[in-house]
Coordinates of C-alpha atoms in Angstrom, one line a residue:
X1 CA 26.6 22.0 17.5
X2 CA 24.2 20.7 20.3
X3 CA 21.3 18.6 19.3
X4 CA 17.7 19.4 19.9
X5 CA 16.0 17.7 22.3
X6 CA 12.8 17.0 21.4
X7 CA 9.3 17.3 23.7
X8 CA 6.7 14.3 23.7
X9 CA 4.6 16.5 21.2
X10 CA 7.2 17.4 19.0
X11 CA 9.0 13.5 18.8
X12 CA 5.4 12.6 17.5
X13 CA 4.9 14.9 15.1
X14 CA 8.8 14.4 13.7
X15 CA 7.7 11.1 14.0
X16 CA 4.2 11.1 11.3
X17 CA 6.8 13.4 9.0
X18 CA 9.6 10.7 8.7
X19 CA 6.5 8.2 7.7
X20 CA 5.5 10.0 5.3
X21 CA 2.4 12.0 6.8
X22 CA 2.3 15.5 5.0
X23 CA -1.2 17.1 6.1
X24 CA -3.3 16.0 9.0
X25 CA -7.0 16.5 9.3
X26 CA -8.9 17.7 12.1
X27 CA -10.7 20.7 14.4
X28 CA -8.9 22.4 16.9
X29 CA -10.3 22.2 21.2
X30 CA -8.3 23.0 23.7
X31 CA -7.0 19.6 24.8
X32 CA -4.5 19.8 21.6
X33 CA -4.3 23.6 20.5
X34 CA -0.3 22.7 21.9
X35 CA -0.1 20.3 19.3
X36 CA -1.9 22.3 16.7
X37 CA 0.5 25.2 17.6
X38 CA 3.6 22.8 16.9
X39 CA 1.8 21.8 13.7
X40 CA 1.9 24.5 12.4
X41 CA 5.5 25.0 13.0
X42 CA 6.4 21.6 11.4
X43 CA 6.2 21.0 7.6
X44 CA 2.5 19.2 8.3
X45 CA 0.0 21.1 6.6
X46 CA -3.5 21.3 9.1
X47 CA -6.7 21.1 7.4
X48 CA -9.5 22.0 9.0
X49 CA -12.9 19.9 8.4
X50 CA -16.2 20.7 9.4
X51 CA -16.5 17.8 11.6
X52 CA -14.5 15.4 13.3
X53 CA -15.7 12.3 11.6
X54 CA -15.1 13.4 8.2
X55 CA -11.6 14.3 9.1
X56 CA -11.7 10.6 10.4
X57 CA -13.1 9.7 6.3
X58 CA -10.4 12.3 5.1
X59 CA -7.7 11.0 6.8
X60 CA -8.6 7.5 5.7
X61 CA -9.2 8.0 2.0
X62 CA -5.7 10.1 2.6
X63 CA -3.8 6.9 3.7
X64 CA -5.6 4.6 1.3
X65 CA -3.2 6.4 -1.7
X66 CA -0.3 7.7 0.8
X67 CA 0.1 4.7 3.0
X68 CA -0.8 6.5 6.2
X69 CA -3.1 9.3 7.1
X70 CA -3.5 11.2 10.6
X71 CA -6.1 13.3 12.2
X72 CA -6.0 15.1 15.2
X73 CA -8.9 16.4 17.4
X74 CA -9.8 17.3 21.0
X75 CA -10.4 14.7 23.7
X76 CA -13.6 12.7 24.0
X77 CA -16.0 15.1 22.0
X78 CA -14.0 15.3 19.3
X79 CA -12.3 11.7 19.6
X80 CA -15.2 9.9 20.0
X81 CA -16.7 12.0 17.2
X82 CA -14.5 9.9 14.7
X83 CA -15.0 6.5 16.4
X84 CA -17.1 5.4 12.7
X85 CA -14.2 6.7 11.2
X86 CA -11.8 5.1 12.7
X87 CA -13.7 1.5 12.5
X88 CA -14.2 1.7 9.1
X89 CA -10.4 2.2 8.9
X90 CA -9.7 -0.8 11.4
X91 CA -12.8 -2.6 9.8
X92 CA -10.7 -1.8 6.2
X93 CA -7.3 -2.0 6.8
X94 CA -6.4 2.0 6.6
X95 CA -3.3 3.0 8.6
X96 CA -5.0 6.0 10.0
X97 CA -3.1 7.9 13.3
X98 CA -5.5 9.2 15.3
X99 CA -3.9 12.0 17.3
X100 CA -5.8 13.1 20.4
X101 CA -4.9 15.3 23.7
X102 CA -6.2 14.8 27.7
X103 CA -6.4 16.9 30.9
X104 CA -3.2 17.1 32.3
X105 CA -2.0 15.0 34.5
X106 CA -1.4 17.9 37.3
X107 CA -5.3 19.0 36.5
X108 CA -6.5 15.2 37.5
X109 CA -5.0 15.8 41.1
X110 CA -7.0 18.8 41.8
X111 CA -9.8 18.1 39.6
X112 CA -11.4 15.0 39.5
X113 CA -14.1 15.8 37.0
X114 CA -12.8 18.3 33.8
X115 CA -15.1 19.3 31.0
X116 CA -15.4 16.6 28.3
X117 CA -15.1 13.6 30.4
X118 CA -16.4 10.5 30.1
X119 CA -16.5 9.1 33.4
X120 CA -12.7 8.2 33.4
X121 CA -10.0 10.0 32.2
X122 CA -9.0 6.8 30.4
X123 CA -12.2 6.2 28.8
X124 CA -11.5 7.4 25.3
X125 CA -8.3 5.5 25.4
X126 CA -10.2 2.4 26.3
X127 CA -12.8 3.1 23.9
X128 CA -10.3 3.1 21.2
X129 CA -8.7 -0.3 21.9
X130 CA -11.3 -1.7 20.5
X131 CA -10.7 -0.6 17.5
X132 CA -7.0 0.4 16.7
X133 CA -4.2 -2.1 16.9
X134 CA -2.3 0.2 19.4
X135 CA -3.9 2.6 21.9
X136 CA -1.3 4.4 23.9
X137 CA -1.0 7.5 26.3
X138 CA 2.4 9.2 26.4
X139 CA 2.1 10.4 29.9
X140 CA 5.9 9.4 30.6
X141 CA 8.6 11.0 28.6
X142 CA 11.1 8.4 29.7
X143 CA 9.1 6.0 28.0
X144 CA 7.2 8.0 25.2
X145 CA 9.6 7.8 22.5
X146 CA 9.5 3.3 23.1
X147 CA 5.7 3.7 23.2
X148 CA 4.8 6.0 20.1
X149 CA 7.2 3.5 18.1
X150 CA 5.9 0.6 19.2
X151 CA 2.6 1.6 18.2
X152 CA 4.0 3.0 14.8
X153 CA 5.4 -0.5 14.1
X154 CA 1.9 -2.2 14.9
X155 CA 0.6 0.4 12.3
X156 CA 2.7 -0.6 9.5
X157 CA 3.1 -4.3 10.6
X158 CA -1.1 -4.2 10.4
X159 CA -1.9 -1.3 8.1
X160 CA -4.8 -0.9 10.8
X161 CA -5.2 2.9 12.9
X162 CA -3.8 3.2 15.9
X163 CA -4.9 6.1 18.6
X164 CA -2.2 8.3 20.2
X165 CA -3.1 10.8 23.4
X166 CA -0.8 13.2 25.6
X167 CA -1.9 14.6 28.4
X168 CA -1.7 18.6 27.4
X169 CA 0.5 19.3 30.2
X170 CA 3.0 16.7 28.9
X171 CA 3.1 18.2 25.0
X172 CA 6.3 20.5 25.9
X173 CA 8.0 18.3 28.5
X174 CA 11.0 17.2 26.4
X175 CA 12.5 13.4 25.9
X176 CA 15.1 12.0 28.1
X177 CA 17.3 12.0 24.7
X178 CA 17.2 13.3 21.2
X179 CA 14.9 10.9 18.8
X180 CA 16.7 8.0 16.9
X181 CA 16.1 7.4 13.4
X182 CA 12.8 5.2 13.3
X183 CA 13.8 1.5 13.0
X184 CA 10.8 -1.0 12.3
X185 CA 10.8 -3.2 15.0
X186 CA 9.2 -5.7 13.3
X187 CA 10.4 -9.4 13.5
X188 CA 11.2 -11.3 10.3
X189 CA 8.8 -13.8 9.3
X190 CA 9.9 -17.6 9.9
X191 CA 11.8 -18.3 6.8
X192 CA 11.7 -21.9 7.1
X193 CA 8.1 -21.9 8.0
X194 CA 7.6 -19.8 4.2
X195 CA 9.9 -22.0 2.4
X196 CA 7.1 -25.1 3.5
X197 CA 4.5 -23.0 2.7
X198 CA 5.6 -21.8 -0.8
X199 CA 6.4 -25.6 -1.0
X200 CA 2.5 -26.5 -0.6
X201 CA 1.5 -23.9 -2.7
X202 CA 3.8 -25.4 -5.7
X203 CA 2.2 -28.5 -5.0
X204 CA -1.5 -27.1 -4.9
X205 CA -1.0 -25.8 -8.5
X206 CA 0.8 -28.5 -9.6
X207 CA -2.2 -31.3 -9.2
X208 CA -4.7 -27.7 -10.3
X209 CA -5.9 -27.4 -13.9
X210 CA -8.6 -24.3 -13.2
X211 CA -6.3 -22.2 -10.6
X212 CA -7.3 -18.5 -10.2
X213 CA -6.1 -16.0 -8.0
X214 CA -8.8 -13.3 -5.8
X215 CA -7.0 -10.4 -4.5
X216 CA -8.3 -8.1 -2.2
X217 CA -7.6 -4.4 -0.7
X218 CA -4.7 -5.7 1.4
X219 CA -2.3 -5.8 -1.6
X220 CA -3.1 -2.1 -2.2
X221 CA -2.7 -1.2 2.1
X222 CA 1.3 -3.0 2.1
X223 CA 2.0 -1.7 -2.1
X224 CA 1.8 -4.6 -3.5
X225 CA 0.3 -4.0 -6.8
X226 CA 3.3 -4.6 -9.1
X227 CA 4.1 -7.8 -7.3
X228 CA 0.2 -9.0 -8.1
X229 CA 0.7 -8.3 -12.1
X230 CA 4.0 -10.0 -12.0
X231 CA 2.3 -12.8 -10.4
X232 CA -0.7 -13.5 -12.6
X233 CA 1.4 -12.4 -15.1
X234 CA 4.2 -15.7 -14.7
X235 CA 1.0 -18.6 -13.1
X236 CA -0.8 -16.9 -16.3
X237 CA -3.9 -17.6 -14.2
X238 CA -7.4 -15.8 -14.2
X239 CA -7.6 -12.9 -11.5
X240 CA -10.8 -11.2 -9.8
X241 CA -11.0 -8.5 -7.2
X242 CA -13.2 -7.9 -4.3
X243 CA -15.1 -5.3 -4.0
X244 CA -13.0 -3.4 -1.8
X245 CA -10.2 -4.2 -3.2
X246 CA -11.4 -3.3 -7.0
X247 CA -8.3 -1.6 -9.1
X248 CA -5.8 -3.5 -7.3
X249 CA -4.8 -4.7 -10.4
X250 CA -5.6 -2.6 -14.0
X251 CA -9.2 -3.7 -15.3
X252 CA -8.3 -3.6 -18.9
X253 CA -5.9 -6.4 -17.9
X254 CA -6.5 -9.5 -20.1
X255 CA -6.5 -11.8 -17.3
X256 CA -8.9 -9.7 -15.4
X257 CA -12.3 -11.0 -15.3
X258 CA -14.0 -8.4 -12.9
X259 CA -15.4 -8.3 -9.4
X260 CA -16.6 -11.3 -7.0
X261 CA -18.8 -10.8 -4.2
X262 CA -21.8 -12.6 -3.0
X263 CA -23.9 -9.6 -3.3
X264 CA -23.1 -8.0 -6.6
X265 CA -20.9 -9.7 -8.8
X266 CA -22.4 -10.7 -11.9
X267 CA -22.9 -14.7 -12.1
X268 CA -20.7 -15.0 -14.8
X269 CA -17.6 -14.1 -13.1
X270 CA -19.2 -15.8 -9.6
X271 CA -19.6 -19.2 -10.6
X272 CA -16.2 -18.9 -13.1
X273 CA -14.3 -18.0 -9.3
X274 CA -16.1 -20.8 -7.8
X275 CA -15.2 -23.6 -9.9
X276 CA -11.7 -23.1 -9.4
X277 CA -10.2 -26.0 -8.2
X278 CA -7.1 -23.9 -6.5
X279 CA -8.1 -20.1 -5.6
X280 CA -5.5 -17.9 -3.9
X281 CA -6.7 -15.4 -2.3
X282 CA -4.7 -12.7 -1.1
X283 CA -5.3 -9.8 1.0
X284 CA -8.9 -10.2 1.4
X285 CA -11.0 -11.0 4.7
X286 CA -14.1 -13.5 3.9
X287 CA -17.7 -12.2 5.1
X288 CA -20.9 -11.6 3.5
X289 CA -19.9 -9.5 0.6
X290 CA -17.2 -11.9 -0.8
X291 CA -19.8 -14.7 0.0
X292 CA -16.9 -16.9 0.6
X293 CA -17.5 -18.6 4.1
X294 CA -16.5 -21.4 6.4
X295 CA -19.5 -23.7 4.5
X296 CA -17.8 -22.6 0.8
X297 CA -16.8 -25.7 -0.7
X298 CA -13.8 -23.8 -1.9
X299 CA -12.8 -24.0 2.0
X300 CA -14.5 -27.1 3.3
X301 CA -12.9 -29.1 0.3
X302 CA -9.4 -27.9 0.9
X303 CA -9.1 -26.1 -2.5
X304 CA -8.2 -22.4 -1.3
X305 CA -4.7 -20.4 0.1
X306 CA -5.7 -17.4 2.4
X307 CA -3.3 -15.0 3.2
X308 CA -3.8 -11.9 5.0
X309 CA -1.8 -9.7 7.7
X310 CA -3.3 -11.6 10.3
X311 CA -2.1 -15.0 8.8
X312 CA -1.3 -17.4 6.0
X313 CA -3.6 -20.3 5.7
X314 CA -3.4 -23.5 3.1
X315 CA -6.2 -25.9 2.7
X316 CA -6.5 -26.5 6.3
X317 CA -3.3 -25.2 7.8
X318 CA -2.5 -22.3 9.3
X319 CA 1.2 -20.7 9.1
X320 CA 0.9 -17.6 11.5
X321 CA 4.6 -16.7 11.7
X322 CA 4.5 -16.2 8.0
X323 CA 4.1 -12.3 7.0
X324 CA 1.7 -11.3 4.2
X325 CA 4.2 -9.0 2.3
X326 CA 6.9 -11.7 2.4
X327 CA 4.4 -14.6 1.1
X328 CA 3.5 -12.8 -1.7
X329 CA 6.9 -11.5 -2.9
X330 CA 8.0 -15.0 -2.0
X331 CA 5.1 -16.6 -4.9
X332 CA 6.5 -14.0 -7.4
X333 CA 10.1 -15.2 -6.6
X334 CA 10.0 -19.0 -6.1
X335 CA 9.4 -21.2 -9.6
X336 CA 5.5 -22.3 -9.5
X337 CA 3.8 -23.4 -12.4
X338 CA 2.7 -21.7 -15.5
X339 CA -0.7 -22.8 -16.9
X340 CA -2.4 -22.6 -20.4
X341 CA -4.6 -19.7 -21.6
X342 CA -8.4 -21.0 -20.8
X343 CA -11.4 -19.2 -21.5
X344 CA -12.5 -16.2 -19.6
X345 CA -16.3 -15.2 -18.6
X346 CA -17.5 -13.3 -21.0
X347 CA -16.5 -9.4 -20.6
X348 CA -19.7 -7.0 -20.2
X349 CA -21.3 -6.5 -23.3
X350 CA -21.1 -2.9 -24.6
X351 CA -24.4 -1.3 -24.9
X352 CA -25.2 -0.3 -28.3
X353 CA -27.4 2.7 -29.8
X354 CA -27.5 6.1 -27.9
X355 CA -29.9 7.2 -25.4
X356 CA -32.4 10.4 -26.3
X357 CA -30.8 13.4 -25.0
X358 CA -34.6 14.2 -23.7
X359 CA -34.9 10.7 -22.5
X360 CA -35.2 11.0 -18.0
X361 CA -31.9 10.1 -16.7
X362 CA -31.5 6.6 -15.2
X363 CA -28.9 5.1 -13.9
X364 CA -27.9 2.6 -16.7
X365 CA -27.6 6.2 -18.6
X366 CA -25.8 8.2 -16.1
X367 CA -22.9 5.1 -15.6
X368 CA -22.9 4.0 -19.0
X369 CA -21.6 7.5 -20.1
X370 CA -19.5 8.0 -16.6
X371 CA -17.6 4.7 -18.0
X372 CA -16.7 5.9 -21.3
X373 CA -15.2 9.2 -20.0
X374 CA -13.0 7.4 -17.3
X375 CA -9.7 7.7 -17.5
X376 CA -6.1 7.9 -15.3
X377 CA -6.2 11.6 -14.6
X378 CA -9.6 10.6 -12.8
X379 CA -10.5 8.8 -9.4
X380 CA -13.6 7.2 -8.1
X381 CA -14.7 7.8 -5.0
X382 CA -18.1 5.9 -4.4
X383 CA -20.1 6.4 -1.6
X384 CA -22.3 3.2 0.0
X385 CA -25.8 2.1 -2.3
X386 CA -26.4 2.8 -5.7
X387 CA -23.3 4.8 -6.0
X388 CA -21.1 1.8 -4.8
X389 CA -23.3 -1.2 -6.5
X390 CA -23.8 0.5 -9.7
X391 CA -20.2 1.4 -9.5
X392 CA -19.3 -2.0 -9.2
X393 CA -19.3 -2.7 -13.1
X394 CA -17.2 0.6 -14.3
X395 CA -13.9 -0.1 -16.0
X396 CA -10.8 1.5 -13.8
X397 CA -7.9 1.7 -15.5
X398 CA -5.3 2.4 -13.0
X399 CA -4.3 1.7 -9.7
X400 CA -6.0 3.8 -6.7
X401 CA -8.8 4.9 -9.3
X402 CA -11.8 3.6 -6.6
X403 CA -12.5 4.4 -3.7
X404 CA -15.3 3.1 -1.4
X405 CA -16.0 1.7 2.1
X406 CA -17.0 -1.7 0.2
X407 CA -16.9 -3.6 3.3
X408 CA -17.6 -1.5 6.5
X409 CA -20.2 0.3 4.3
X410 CA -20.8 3.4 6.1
X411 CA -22.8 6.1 4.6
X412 CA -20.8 9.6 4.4
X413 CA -17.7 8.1 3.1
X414 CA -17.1 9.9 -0.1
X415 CA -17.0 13.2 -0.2
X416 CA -14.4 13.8 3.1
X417 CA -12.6 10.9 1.5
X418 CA -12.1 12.7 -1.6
X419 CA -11.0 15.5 0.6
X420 CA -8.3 13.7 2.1
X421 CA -7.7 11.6 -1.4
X422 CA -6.9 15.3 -3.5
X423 CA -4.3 15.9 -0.7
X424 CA -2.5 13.0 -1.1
X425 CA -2.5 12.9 -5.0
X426 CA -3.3 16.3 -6.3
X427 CA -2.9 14.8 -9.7
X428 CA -6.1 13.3 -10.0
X429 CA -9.7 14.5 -10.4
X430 CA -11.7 12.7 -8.2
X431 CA -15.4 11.8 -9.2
X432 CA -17.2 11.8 -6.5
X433 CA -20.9 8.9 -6.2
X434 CA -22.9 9.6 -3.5
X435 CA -26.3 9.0 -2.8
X436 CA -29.0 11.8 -1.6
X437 CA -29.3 10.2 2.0
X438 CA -25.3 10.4 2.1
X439 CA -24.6 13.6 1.0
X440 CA -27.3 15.0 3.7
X441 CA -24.8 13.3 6.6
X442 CA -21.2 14.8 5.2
X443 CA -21.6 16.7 2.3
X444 CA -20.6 19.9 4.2
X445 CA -17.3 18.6 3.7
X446 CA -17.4 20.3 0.3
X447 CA -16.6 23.6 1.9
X448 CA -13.4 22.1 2.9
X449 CA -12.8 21.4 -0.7
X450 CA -13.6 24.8 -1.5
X451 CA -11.7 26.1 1.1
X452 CA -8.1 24.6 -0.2
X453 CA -8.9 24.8 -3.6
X454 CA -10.2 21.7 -5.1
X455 CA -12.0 20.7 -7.4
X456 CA -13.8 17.3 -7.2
X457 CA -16.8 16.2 -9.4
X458 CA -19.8 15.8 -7.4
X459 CA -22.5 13.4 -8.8
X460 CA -25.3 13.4 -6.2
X461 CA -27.8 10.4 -7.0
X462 CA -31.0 11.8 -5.4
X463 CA -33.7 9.2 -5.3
X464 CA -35.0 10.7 -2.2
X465 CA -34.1 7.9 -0.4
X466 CA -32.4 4.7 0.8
X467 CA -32.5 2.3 -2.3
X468 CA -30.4 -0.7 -0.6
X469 CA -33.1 -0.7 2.4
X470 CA -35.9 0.2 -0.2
X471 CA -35.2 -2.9 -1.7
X472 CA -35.1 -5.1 1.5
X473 CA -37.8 -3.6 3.1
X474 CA -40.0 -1.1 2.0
X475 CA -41.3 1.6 4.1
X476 CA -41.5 5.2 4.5
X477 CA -38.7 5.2 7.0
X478 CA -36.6 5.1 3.3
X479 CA -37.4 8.8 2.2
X480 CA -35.0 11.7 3.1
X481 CA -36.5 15.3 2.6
X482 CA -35.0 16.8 -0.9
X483 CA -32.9 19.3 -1.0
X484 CA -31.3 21.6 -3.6
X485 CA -28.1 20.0 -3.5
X486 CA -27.1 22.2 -6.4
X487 CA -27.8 25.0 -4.4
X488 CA -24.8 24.2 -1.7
X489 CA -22.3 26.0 -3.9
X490 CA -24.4 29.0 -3.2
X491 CA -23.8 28.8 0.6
X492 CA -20.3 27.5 0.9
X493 CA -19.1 29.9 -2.0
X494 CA -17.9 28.2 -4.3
X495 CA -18.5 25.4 -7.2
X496 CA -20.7 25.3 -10.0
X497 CA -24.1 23.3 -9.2
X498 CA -26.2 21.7 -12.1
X499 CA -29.8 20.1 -11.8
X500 CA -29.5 17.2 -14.2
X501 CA -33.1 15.6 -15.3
X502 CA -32.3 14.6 -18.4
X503 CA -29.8 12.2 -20.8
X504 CA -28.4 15.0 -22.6
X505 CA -28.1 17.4 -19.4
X506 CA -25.7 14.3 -17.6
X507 CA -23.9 14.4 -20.7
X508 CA -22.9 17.9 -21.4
X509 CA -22.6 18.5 -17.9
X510 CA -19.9 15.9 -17.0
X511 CA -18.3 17.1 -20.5
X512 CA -18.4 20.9 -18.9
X513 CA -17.1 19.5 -15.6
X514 CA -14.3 17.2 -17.1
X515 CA -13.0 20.1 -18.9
X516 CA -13.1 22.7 -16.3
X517 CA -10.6 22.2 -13.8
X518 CA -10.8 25.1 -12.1
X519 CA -14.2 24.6 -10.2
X520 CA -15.6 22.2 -8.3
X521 CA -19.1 20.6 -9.7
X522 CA -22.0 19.3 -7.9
X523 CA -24.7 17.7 -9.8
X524 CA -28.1 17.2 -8.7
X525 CA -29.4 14.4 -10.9
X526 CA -32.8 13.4 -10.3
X527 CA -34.0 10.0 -10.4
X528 CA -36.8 7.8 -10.5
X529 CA -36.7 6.2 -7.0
X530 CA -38.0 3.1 -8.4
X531 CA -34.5 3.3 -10.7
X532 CA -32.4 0.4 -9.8
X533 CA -28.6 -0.4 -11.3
X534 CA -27.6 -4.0 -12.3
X535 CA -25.8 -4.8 -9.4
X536 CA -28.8 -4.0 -7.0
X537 CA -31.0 -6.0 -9.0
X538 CA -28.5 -8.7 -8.3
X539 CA -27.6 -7.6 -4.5
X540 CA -31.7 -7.9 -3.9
X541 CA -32.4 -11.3 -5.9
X542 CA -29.4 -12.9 -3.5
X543 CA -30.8 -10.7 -0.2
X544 CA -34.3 -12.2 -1.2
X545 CA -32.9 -16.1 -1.5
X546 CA -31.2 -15.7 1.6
X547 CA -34.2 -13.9 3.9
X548 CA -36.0 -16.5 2.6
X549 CA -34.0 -19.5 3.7
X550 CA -34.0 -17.9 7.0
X551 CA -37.5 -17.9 8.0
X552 CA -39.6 -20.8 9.5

């Protein structure tokens, strides 16, 4: 029996199938209807999006639950429609493939200047550099199959996007060979380099008497969930998450004691982290919203171990041959110590008494009753502002039950996120947080939902404006024109839209939407724009004390 040989488009495609890719996001242009066309010959599923950013969003929230995610749009107006996208996947760890055609390489020679260009044909490419941890062209099939892997292993050795073009006349010119089994060309961490660090760690905890462990979204990007639990579980030590990397670990864990971040943790659980006196943080880059920088006396003072994918650092050295994955299966394995129970922070209180139903929604209302009804048939997918701050203190049970650009922060995340997010677990009902000024940029993506038959939960906060900015600076550049967001199952055709004003019409309408699983919901509830949630009362108290240290 002879073996297929496979072309340059076809090796790739084989290639996002043997990883694990099952549906790829995107819109169709004539730089890549050849690929589309073997697409839809391969067991890929297309899914068209209305625009080429969201299938960026969808293809991210996709990977964030599958492990990778691929889109696949035309060159330069479509590519560069995704750059956002794409960031906030590099900016957050995603494994997103971005998937992209060119003018041929026999259409360069006779035409310098095709439609779509940039001023040079490599232009997109270079653009994406930037931000991807491989950008290749595959305008050689003696080397394509060499190329596309390498740039699959950076992708998994990373968990950061990378960006793939052919030139369209190259999508049916077949390989020199047939394609080998995928091999991770990855080389194995320095084993005696992670024996001396696990060695320092032991010895860190062993002089430690308040250690406590912050794990970030990294241990969700390389699966590392189980190996976390089992690790708090044996050091029986305190654990907090990042935002961004909130339900790493199960929130109803007893050893949980909730989110840190500079901007909008509570100060309970900020100044508990910060008094640790040996903090391993894992998976987790430090900026602003961790709060957590080079002037922390946590760092200067020697007290912290940082790994990431980029590195492993402890107190003030750095082991960069060390892998992440391998360090922290190496802590679960190795004997460390195991310290007594100590008291936590004190959990949020419950609030007592029940609201009016005729009482005007709020925001305490709306995600005090959104947090009783949570459960592990359902997935948060919060969108940047009140949706994501407020969202800060619900209770998650399971793993992969939030979503949200925590970091990056770009507005628009949620809804093609929950897109891509239904595709990769069909099991859960996503509920979707998203603030009136975010919807407006993305929310068309609902008709995509529509379109393949899901059936998220759509909570649209509608302030009529940009609360974050409204509260550090206050100025009619804020408002967004109100629409009838309800009304947008009218025009896509489909869904169930509900103006909520009231307590009691939040209520029975997330009880109606919970229990109908055969429609999508979209809920319009209005609020006060002076409304604000707990964590952006905090967020603007810490804005304010730091605006105001930097002025004369």
């Amino acid at each position: 029996m002879m073996t297929r040989i496979p072309t340059i488009g076809s090796a790739v495609i084989d290639r996002l199938h043997q990883l694990g890719v099952r549906h790829i996001f995107g819109i169709p242009g004539d730089y890549v209807l050849s690929l589309y066309q073997l697409i839809e010959a391969s067991p890929i599923q297309h899914v068209g999006t209305t625009r080429e950013d969201c299938a960026g969003f969808a293809a991210d929230g996709y990977a964030r639950i599958n492990g990778i995610g691929a889109v696949c749009v035309t060159y330069c107006v479509g590519g560069l429609n995704t750059v956002n996208a794409i960031a906030c996947a590099y900016a957050e760890r995603s494994p997103v493939v971005l998937l992209t055609g060119s003018p041929g390489l026999s259409e360069r020679i006779r035409t310098p200047y095709m439609h779509h260009m940039v001023r040079e044909f490599s232009t997109q490419r270079e653009v994406f550099e930037k931000i991807t941890v491989a950008a290749i062209s595959l305008d050689d099939p003696s080397t394509a199959e060499r190329e596309m892997d390498r740039a699959f292993t950076a992708l998994l050795r990373y968990r950061r996007p990378i960006y793939i073009e052919i030139p369209r006349d190259l999508v049916h010119t077949p390989l020199a060979h047939p394609l080998r089994p995928f091999c991770l060309d990855d080389e194995p961490g320095d084993a005696a380099a992670l024996n001396e660090a696990i060695a320092e760690v032991r010895a860190m905890l062993a002089s430690a008497s308040r250690p406590a462990i912050l794990a970030g979204a990294e241990i969700a990007r390389f699966g590392l969930q189980d190996d976390l639990t089992r690790l708090v579980e044996q050091l029986n030590v305190p654990i907090a998450s990042t935002l961004l990397g909130k339900s790493v670990i199960r929130e109803d864990h007893p050893l949980y004691v909730g989110v840190y971040g500079g901007l909008i943790a509570r100060d309970e659980v900020q100044q508990f982290i910060n008094a640790s006196d040996c903090l391993l943080i894992l998976g987790s880059i430090l900026s602003d919203v961790e709060d957590l920088n080079a002037d922390s006396p946590l760092l200067s003072e020697g007290r912290t171990i940082h790994a990431t994918a980029d590195r492993v650092a402890i107190k003030h050295h750095r082991y960069d041959a060390i892998r992440f994955q391998d360090f922290v299966k190496a802590l679960v394995t190795h004997p460390l110590p195991s310290f007594p129970s100590r008291p936590l922070p004190a959990p949020l209180p419950v609030a007592q008494g029940a609201i009016a139903p005729d009482a005007p929604v709020t925001l305490h209302g709306l995600f005090r009753h959104l947090d009783s009804l949570l459960n592990e048939h359902t997935l948060v997918v919060a969108d940047v502002g009140e949706s994501l701050f407020a969202a800060a203190d619900l209770h998650v049970h399971q793993r992969f039950e939030f979503l949200s650009p925590a970091y990056y922060t770009s507005m628009g995340f949620a809804v093609p996120a929950a897109v891509g997010a239904s595709f990769a677990d069909p099991t859960l009902r996503p509920i979707v947080l998203v603030g009136d000024g975010a919807f407006q940029m993305t929310g068309t993506e609902l008709s995509t939902a529509v379109r393949y038959g899901q059936t998220p939960i759509v909570i649209v906060l509608n302030n009529r404006g940009y609360s974050t900015e409204r509260e550090i600076l206050e100025g009619p550049f804020n408002d967004v024109h109100e629409w009838h967001y309800e009304r947008i199952c009218d025009m896509i055709g489909g869904g169930i839209g509900t103006r909520i004003a009231t307590q009691g019409e939040f209520e029975r309408g997330l009880t109606a939407a919970l229990a109908d699983s055969s429609h999508m919901h979209v809920m319009n509830v209005l609020l006060d724009p002076s409304d604000r949630s707990a964590g952006m009362v905090r967020l603007a108290h810490r804005l304010a004390k730091r605006l105001s240290t930097d002025r004369p």
